[in-house]
């Protein structure tokens, strides 16, 4: 039997049963924790950041630290709050960036201006992203 050399998991637990996240950890540990694991569209923020309370989901709670250890190699998440719109973005190994998007009207044409408003070596919080965008509106 040839062991797997790479595990690719697509969209665990996002729209499906929370057991998907538990199964991913089980697969990783069964491979001896040496086989690279890549998760695509995993909605890991839900499982890492308290969306599922451990008291109600005790089996899932055993995976929280496992998912917190993941390194984001490509991340793109929309941020829309308090009248501003943009993205939290990262391509490994580069730093995290918050990009403010501002519509610009020229007659009947509308274009979108992208402006990097925050660069950080660590992932900024949602609140920090919104604050960075608000501080740079119309500057």
mmCIF file of the C-alpha atoms, coordinates in Angstrom:
data_MODEL
# 
_entry.id   MODEL 
# 
loop_
_atom_site.group_PDB 
_atom_site.id 
_atom_site.type_symbol 
_atom_site.label_atom_id 
_atom_site.label_alt_id 
_atom_site.label_comp_id 
_atom_site.label_asym_id 
_atom_site.label_entity_id 
_atom_site.label_seq_id 
_atom_site.pdbx_PDB_ins_code 
_atom_site.Cartn_x 
_atom_site.Cartn_y 
_atom_site.Cartn_z 
_atom_site.occupancy 
_atom_site.B_iso_or_equiv 
_atom_site.pdbx_formal_charge 
_atom_site.auth_seq_id 
_atom_site.auth_comp_id 
_atom_site.auth_asym_id 
_atom_site.auth_atom_id 
_atom_site.pdbx_PDB_model_num 
ATOM 1   C CA . UNK A 1 1   ? 0.000   0.000  0.000   1.00 0.00 ? 1   UNK A CA 1 
ATOM 2   C CA . UNK A 1 2   ? 1.312   3.437  -0.957  1.00 0.00 ? 2   UNK A CA 1 
ATOM 3   C CA . UNK A 1 3   ? 0.550   6.084  1.650   1.00 0.00 ? 3   UNK A CA 1 
ATOM 4   C CA . UNK A 1 4   ? -0.920  9.380  0.521   1.00 0.00 ? 4   UNK A CA 1 
ATOM 5   C CA . UNK A 1 5   ? 1.657   12.043 -0.246  1.00 0.00 ? 5   UNK A CA 1 
ATOM 6   C CA . UNK A 1 6   ? -0.776  14.944 -0.019  1.00 0.00 ? 6   UNK A CA 1 
ATOM 7   C CA . UNK A 1 7   ? -4.288  15.491 1.338   1.00 0.00 ? 7   UNK A CA 1 
ATOM 8   C CA . UNK A 1 8   ? -6.537  18.010 -0.404  1.00 0.00 ? 8   UNK A CA 1 
ATOM 9   C CA . UNK A 1 9   ? -9.809  18.733 1.399   1.00 0.00 ? 9   UNK A CA 1 
ATOM 10  C CA . UNK A 1 10  ? -12.457 20.942 -0.173  1.00 0.00 ? 10  UNK A CA 1 
ATOM 11  C CA . UNK A 1 11  ? -15.011 22.850 1.870   1.00 0.00 ? 11  UNK A CA 1 
ATOM 12  C CA . UNK A 1 12  ? -15.222 20.740 5.041   1.00 0.00 ? 12  UNK A CA 1 
ATOM 13  C CA . UNK A 1 13  ? -18.101 21.582 7.338   1.00 0.00 ? 13  UNK A CA 1 
ATOM 14  C CA . UNK A 1 14  ? -19.165 24.638 5.369   1.00 0.00 ? 14  UNK A CA 1 
ATOM 15  C CA . UNK A 1 15  ? -22.734 23.825 4.457   1.00 0.00 ? 15  UNK A CA 1 
ATOM 16  C CA . UNK A 1 16  ? -22.274 20.223 5.527   1.00 0.00 ? 16  UNK A CA 1 
ATOM 17  C CA . UNK A 1 17  ? -22.066 18.408 8.844   1.00 0.00 ? 17  UNK A CA 1 
ATOM 18  C CA . UNK A 1 18  ? -19.636 19.691 11.475  1.00 0.00 ? 18  UNK A CA 1 
ATOM 19  C CA . UNK A 1 19  ? -18.286 16.141 11.623  1.00 0.00 ? 19  UNK A CA 1 
ATOM 20  C CA . UNK A 1 20  ? -16.418 16.960 8.393   1.00 0.00 ? 20  UNK A CA 1 
ATOM 21  C CA . UNK A 1 21  ? -13.978 19.063 10.434  1.00 0.00 ? 21  UNK A CA 1 
ATOM 22  C CA . UNK A 1 22  ? -13.508 16.251 12.934  1.00 0.00 ? 22  UNK A CA 1 
ATOM 23  C CA . UNK A 1 23  ? -12.867 13.800 10.069  1.00 0.00 ? 23  UNK A CA 1 
ATOM 24  C CA . UNK A 1 24  ? -10.175 16.050 8.558   1.00 0.00 ? 24  UNK A CA 1 
ATOM 25  C CA . UNK A 1 25  ? -8.240  16.003 11.820  1.00 0.00 ? 25  UNK A CA 1 
ATOM 26  C CA . UNK A 1 26  ? -8.684  12.211 12.006  1.00 0.00 ? 26  UNK A CA 1 
ATOM 27  C CA . UNK A 1 27  ? -7.298  11.771 8.478   1.00 0.00 ? 27  UNK A CA 1 
ATOM 28  C CA . UNK A 1 28  ? -4.320  13.999 9.278   1.00 0.00 ? 28  UNK A CA 1 
ATOM 29  C CA . UNK A 1 29  ? -3.494  12.115 12.478  1.00 0.00 ? 29  UNK A CA 1 
ATOM 30  C CA . UNK A 1 30  ? -3.973  8.703  10.805  1.00 0.00 ? 30  UNK A CA 1 
ATOM 31  C CA . UNK A 1 31  ? -1.318  9.689  8.243   1.00 0.00 ? 31  UNK A CA 1 
ATOM 32  C CA . UNK A 1 32  ? 1.116   10.251 11.090  1.00 0.00 ? 32  UNK A CA 1 
ATOM 33  C CA . UNK A 1 33  ? 0.898   14.035 10.893  1.00 0.00 ? 33  UNK A CA 1 
ATOM 34  C CA . UNK A 1 34  ? 3.627   14.052 8.236   1.00 0.00 ? 34  UNK A CA 1 
ATOM 35  C CA . UNK A 1 35  ? 1.514   14.223 5.094   1.00 0.00 ? 35  UNK A CA 1 
ATOM 36  C CA . UNK A 1 36  ? 0.879   17.806 3.935   1.00 0.00 ? 36  UNK A CA 1 
ATOM 37  C CA . UNK A 1 37  ? -2.751  18.850 4.226   1.00 0.00 ? 37  UNK A CA 1 
ATOM 38  C CA . UNK A 1 38  ? -4.374  21.636 2.216   1.00 0.00 ? 38  UNK A CA 1 
ATOM 39  C CA . UNK A 1 39  ? -7.901  22.853 2.937   1.00 0.00 ? 39  UNK A CA 1 
ATOM 40  C CA . UNK A 1 40  ? -9.710  24.889 0.290   1.00 0.00 ? 40  UNK A CA 1 
ATOM 41  C CA . UNK A 1 41  ? -12.753 27.011 1.208   1.00 0.00 ? 41  UNK A CA 1 
ATOM 42  C CA . UNK A 1 42  ? -12.876 25.501 4.650   1.00 0.00 ? 42  UNK A CA 1 
ATOM 43  C CA . UNK A 1 43  ? -14.552 28.351 6.567   1.00 0.00 ? 43  UNK A CA 1 
ATOM 44  C CA . UNK A 1 44  ? -11.947 27.688 9.241   1.00 0.00 ? 44  UNK A CA 1 
ATOM 45  C CA . UNK A 1 45  ? -12.793 30.935 11.014  1.00 0.00 ? 45  UNK A CA 1 
ATOM 46  C CA . UNK A 1 46  ? -16.014 29.321 12.175  1.00 0.00 ? 46  UNK A CA 1 
ATOM 47  C CA . UNK A 1 47  ? -14.253 26.396 13.805  1.00 0.00 ? 47  UNK A CA 1 
ATOM 48  C CA . UNK A 1 48  ? -11.324 28.449 15.164  1.00 0.00 ? 48  UNK A CA 1 
ATOM 49  C CA . UNK A 1 49  ? -13.029 31.506 16.535  1.00 0.00 ? 49  UNK A CA 1 
ATOM 50  C CA . UNK A 1 50  ? -15.941 30.297 18.639  1.00 0.00 ? 50  UNK A CA 1 
ATOM 51  C CA . UNK A 1 51  ? -18.815 30.130 16.157  1.00 0.00 ? 51  UNK A CA 1 
ATOM 52  C CA . UNK A 1 52  ? -19.465 26.605 17.451  1.00 0.00 ? 52  UNK A CA 1 
ATOM 53  C CA . UNK A 1 53  ? -19.475 26.568 21.264  1.00 0.00 ? 53  UNK A CA 1 
ATOM 54  C CA . UNK A 1 54  ? -17.468 23.675 22.714  1.00 0.00 ? 54  UNK A CA 1 
ATOM 55  C CA . UNK A 1 55  ? -20.169 22.911 25.262  1.00 0.00 ? 55  UNK A CA 1 
ATOM 56  C CA . UNK A 1 56  ? -22.692 22.156 22.508  1.00 0.00 ? 56  UNK A CA 1 
ATOM 57  C CA . UNK A 1 57  ? -20.152 20.592 20.114  1.00 0.00 ? 57  UNK A CA 1 
ATOM 58  C CA . UNK A 1 58  ? -17.675 18.774 22.402  1.00 0.00 ? 58  UNK A CA 1 
ATOM 59  C CA . UNK A 1 59  ? -16.237 16.538 19.652  1.00 0.00 ? 59  UNK A CA 1 
ATOM 60  C CA . UNK A 1 60  ? -15.662 19.524 17.406  1.00 0.00 ? 60  UNK A CA 1 
ATOM 61  C CA . UNK A 1 61  ? -14.059 21.402 20.307  1.00 0.00 ? 61  UNK A CA 1 
ATOM 62  C CA . UNK A 1 62  ? -11.208 18.870 20.244  1.00 0.00 ? 62  UNK A CA 1 
ATOM 63  C CA . UNK A 1 63  ? -10.227 20.264 16.806  1.00 0.00 ? 63  UNK A CA 1 
ATOM 64  C CA . UNK A 1 64  ? -10.051 23.977 17.678  1.00 0.00 ? 64  UNK A CA 1 
ATOM 65  C CA . UNK A 1 65  ? -6.279  24.061 18.371  1.00 0.00 ? 65  UNK A CA 1 
ATOM 66  C CA . UNK A 1 66  ? -5.591  21.887 15.326  1.00 0.00 ? 66  UNK A CA 1 
ATOM 67  C CA . UNK A 1 67  ? -7.267  24.424 13.027  1.00 0.00 ? 67  UNK A CA 1 
ATOM 68  C CA . UNK A 1 68  ? -5.696  27.405 14.797  1.00 0.00 ? 68  UNK A CA 1 
ATOM 69  C CA . UNK A 1 69  ? -2.295  25.986 13.810  1.00 0.00 ? 69  UNK A CA 1 
ATOM 70  C CA . UNK A 1 70  ? -2.973  26.308 10.066  1.00 0.00 ? 70  UNK A CA 1 
ATOM 71  C CA . UNK A 1 71  ? -1.036  28.829 7.992   1.00 0.00 ? 71  UNK A CA 1 
ATOM 72  C CA . UNK A 1 72  ? -3.091  30.691 5.400   1.00 0.00 ? 72  UNK A CA 1 
ATOM 73  C CA . UNK A 1 73  ? -1.298  30.468 2.052   1.00 0.00 ? 73  UNK A CA 1 
ATOM 74  C CA . UNK A 1 74  ? -4.042  32.229 0.118   1.00 0.00 ? 74  UNK A CA 1 
ATOM 75  C CA . UNK A 1 75  ? -6.765  34.164 1.860   1.00 0.00 ? 75  UNK A CA 1 
ATOM 76  C CA . UNK A 1 76  ? -9.410  36.502 0.462   1.00 0.00 ? 76  UNK A CA 1 
ATOM 77  C CA . UNK A 1 77  ? -12.345 37.556 2.604   1.00 0.00 ? 77  UNK A CA 1 
ATOM 78  C CA . UNK A 1 78  ? -14.772 40.424 1.960   1.00 0.00 ? 78  UNK A CA 1 
ATOM 79  C CA . UNK A 1 79  ? -15.103 43.087 4.636   1.00 0.00 ? 79  UNK A CA 1 
ATOM 80  C CA . UNK A 1 80  ? -18.190 45.283 4.558   1.00 0.00 ? 80  UNK A CA 1 
ATOM 81  C CA . UNK A 1 81  ? -19.186 47.373 7.536   1.00 0.00 ? 81  UNK A CA 1 
ATOM 82  C CA . UNK A 1 82  ? -20.078 50.971 8.471   1.00 0.00 ? 82  UNK A CA 1 
ATOM 83  C CA . UNK A 1 83  ? -20.413 52.005 4.826   1.00 0.00 ? 83  UNK A CA 1 
ATOM 84  C CA . UNK A 1 84  ? -16.999 50.775 3.673   1.00 0.00 ? 84  UNK A CA 1 
ATOM 85  C CA . UNK A 1 85  ? -16.200 47.796 1.502   1.00 0.00 ? 85  UNK A CA 1 
ATOM 86  C CA . UNK A 1 86  ? -12.970 45.924 0.913   1.00 0.00 ? 86  UNK A CA 1 
ATOM 87  C CA . UNK A 1 87  ? -10.988 42.757 1.377   1.00 0.00 ? 87  UNK A CA 1 
ATOM 88  C CA . UNK A 1 88  ? -8.659  41.037 3.778   1.00 0.00 ? 88  UNK A CA 1 
ATOM 89  C CA . UNK A 1 89  ? -6.026  39.470 1.558   1.00 0.00 ? 89  UNK A CA 1 
ATOM 90  C CA . UNK A 1 90  ? -2.882  37.380 1.859   1.00 0.00 ? 90  UNK A CA 1 
ATOM 91  C CA . UNK A 1 91  ? -0.633  35.319 -0.387  1.00 0.00 ? 91  UNK A CA 1 
ATOM 92  C CA . UNK A 1 92  ? 1.987   33.418 1.624   1.00 0.00 ? 92  UNK A CA 1 
ATOM 93  C CA . UNK A 1 93  ? 4.716   34.389 2.528   1.00 0.00 ? 93  UNK A CA 1 
ATOM 94  C CA . UNK A 1 94  ? 3.737   38.020 2.034   1.00 0.00 ? 94  UNK A CA 1 
ATOM 95  C CA . UNK A 1 95  ? 2.075   40.021 4.821   1.00 0.00 ? 95  UNK A CA 1 
ATOM 96  C CA . UNK A 1 96  ? -1.643  40.444 5.346   1.00 0.00 ? 96  UNK A CA 1 
ATOM 97  C CA . UNK A 1 97  ? -3.259  43.372 3.533   1.00 0.00 ? 97  UNK A CA 1 
ATOM 98  C CA . UNK A 1 98  ? -6.512  45.222 3.924   1.00 0.00 ? 98  UNK A CA 1 
ATOM 99  C CA . UNK A 1 99  ? -7.720  46.641 0.615   1.00 0.00 ? 99  UNK A CA 1 
ATOM 100 C CA . UNK A 1 100 ? -10.329 49.398 0.582   1.00 0.00 ? 100 UNK A CA 1 
ATOM 101 C CA . UNK A 1 101 ? -12.508 49.482 -2.533  1.00 0.00 ? 101 UNK A CA 1 
ATOM 102 C CA . UNK A 1 102 ? -14.088 52.815 -3.435  1.00 0.00 ? 102 UNK A CA 1 
ATOM 103 C CA . UNK A 1 103 ? -16.456 53.357 -6.379  1.00 0.00 ? 103 UNK A CA 1 
ATOM 104 C CA . UNK A 1 104 ? -15.526 56.342 -8.561  1.00 0.00 ? 104 UNK A CA 1 
ATOM 105 C CA . UNK A 1 105 ? -18.067 57.830 -10.958 1.00 0.00 ? 105 UNK A CA 1 
ATOM 106 C CA . UNK A 1 106 ? -16.990 59.446 -14.227 1.00 0.00 ? 106 UNK A CA 1 
ATOM 107 C CA . UNK A 1 107 ? -20.147 60.423 -16.078 1.00 0.00 ? 107 UNK A CA 1 
ATOM 108 C CA . UNK A 1 108 ? -22.058 57.183 -16.600 1.00 0.00 ? 108 UNK A CA 1 
ATOM 109 C CA . UNK A 1 109 ? -19.008 55.018 -15.909 1.00 0.00 ? 109 UNK A CA 1 
ATOM 110 C CA . UNK A 1 110 ? -18.217 53.603 -12.506 1.00 0.00 ? 110 UNK A CA 1 
ATOM 111 C CA . UNK A 1 111 ? -14.790 52.219 -11.725 1.00 0.00 ? 111 UNK A CA 1 
ATOM 112 C CA . UNK A 1 112 ? -13.502 50.717 -8.510  1.00 0.00 ? 112 UNK A CA 1 
ATOM 113 C CA . UNK A 1 113 ? -10.375 52.153 -6.931  1.00 0.00 ? 113 UNK A CA 1 
ATOM 114 C CA . UNK A 1 114 ? -8.370  49.720 -4.793  1.00 0.00 ? 114 UNK A CA 1 
ATOM 115 C CA . UNK A 1 115 ? -6.241  51.156 -2.004  1.00 0.00 ? 115 UNK A CA 1 
ATOM 116 C CA . UNK A 1 116 ? -4.121  49.125 0.424   1.00 0.00 ? 116 UNK A CA 1 
ATOM 117 C CA . UNK A 1 117 ? -4.908  50.681 3.799   1.00 0.00 ? 117 UNK A CA 1 
ATOM 118 C CA . UNK A 1 118 ? -3.153  48.251 6.144   1.00 0.00 ? 118 UNK A CA 1 
ATOM 119 C CA . UNK A 1 119 ? -0.207  45.869 5.859   1.00 0.00 ? 119 UNK A CA 1 
ATOM 120 C CA . UNK A 1 120 ? 0.477   43.554 8.787   1.00 0.00 ? 120 UNK A CA 1 
ATOM 121 C CA . UNK A 1 121 ? 2.758   40.565 9.468   1.00 0.00 ? 121 UNK A CA 1 
ATOM 122 C CA . UNK A 1 122 ? -0.078  38.996 11.486  1.00 0.00 ? 122 UNK A CA 1 
ATOM 123 C CA . UNK A 1 123 ? -3.722  38.655 10.595  1.00 0.00 ? 123 UNK A CA 1 
ATOM 124 C CA . UNK A 1 124 ? -5.635  41.744 11.704  1.00 0.00 ? 124 UNK A CA 1 
ATOM 125 C CA . UNK A 1 125 ? -8.951  41.394 13.472  1.00 0.00 ? 125 UNK A CA 1 
ATOM 126 C CA . UNK A 1 126 ? -12.184 42.241 11.683  1.00 0.00 ? 126 UNK A CA 1 
ATOM 127 C CA . UNK A 1 127 ? -12.447 45.374 13.828  1.00 0.00 ? 127 UNK A CA 1 
ATOM 128 C CA . UNK A 1 128 ? -8.907  46.440 12.835  1.00 0.00 ? 128 UNK A CA 1 
ATOM 129 C CA . UNK A 1 129 ? -9.757  45.902 9.150   1.00 0.00 ? 129 UNK A CA 1 
ATOM 130 C CA . UNK A 1 130 ? -12.865 48.077 9.356   1.00 0.00 ? 130 UNK A CA 1 
ATOM 131 C CA . UNK A 1 131 ? -11.021 50.765 11.325  1.00 0.00 ? 131 UNK A CA 1 
ATOM 132 C CA . UNK A 1 132 ? -8.200  50.851 8.759   1.00 0.00 ? 132 UNK A CA 1 
ATOM 133 C CA . UNK A 1 133 ? -10.709 51.258 5.929   1.00 0.00 ? 133 UNK A CA 1 
ATOM 134 C CA . UNK A 1 134 ? -12.675 53.974 7.755   1.00 0.00 ? 134 UNK A CA 1 
ATOM 135 C CA . UNK A 1 135 ? -9.505  55.915 8.497   1.00 0.00 ? 135 UNK A CA 1 
ATOM 136 C CA . UNK A 1 136 ? -8.578  56.045 4.800   1.00 0.00 ? 136 UNK A CA 1 
ATOM 137 C CA . UNK A 1 137 ? -11.926 56.851 3.189   1.00 0.00 ? 137 UNK A CA 1 
ATOM 138 C CA . UNK A 1 138 ? -11.469 59.830 0.811   1.00 0.00 ? 138 UNK A CA 1 
ATOM 139 C CA . UNK A 1 139 ? -7.784  60.355 1.617   1.00 0.00 ? 139 UNK A CA 1 
# 
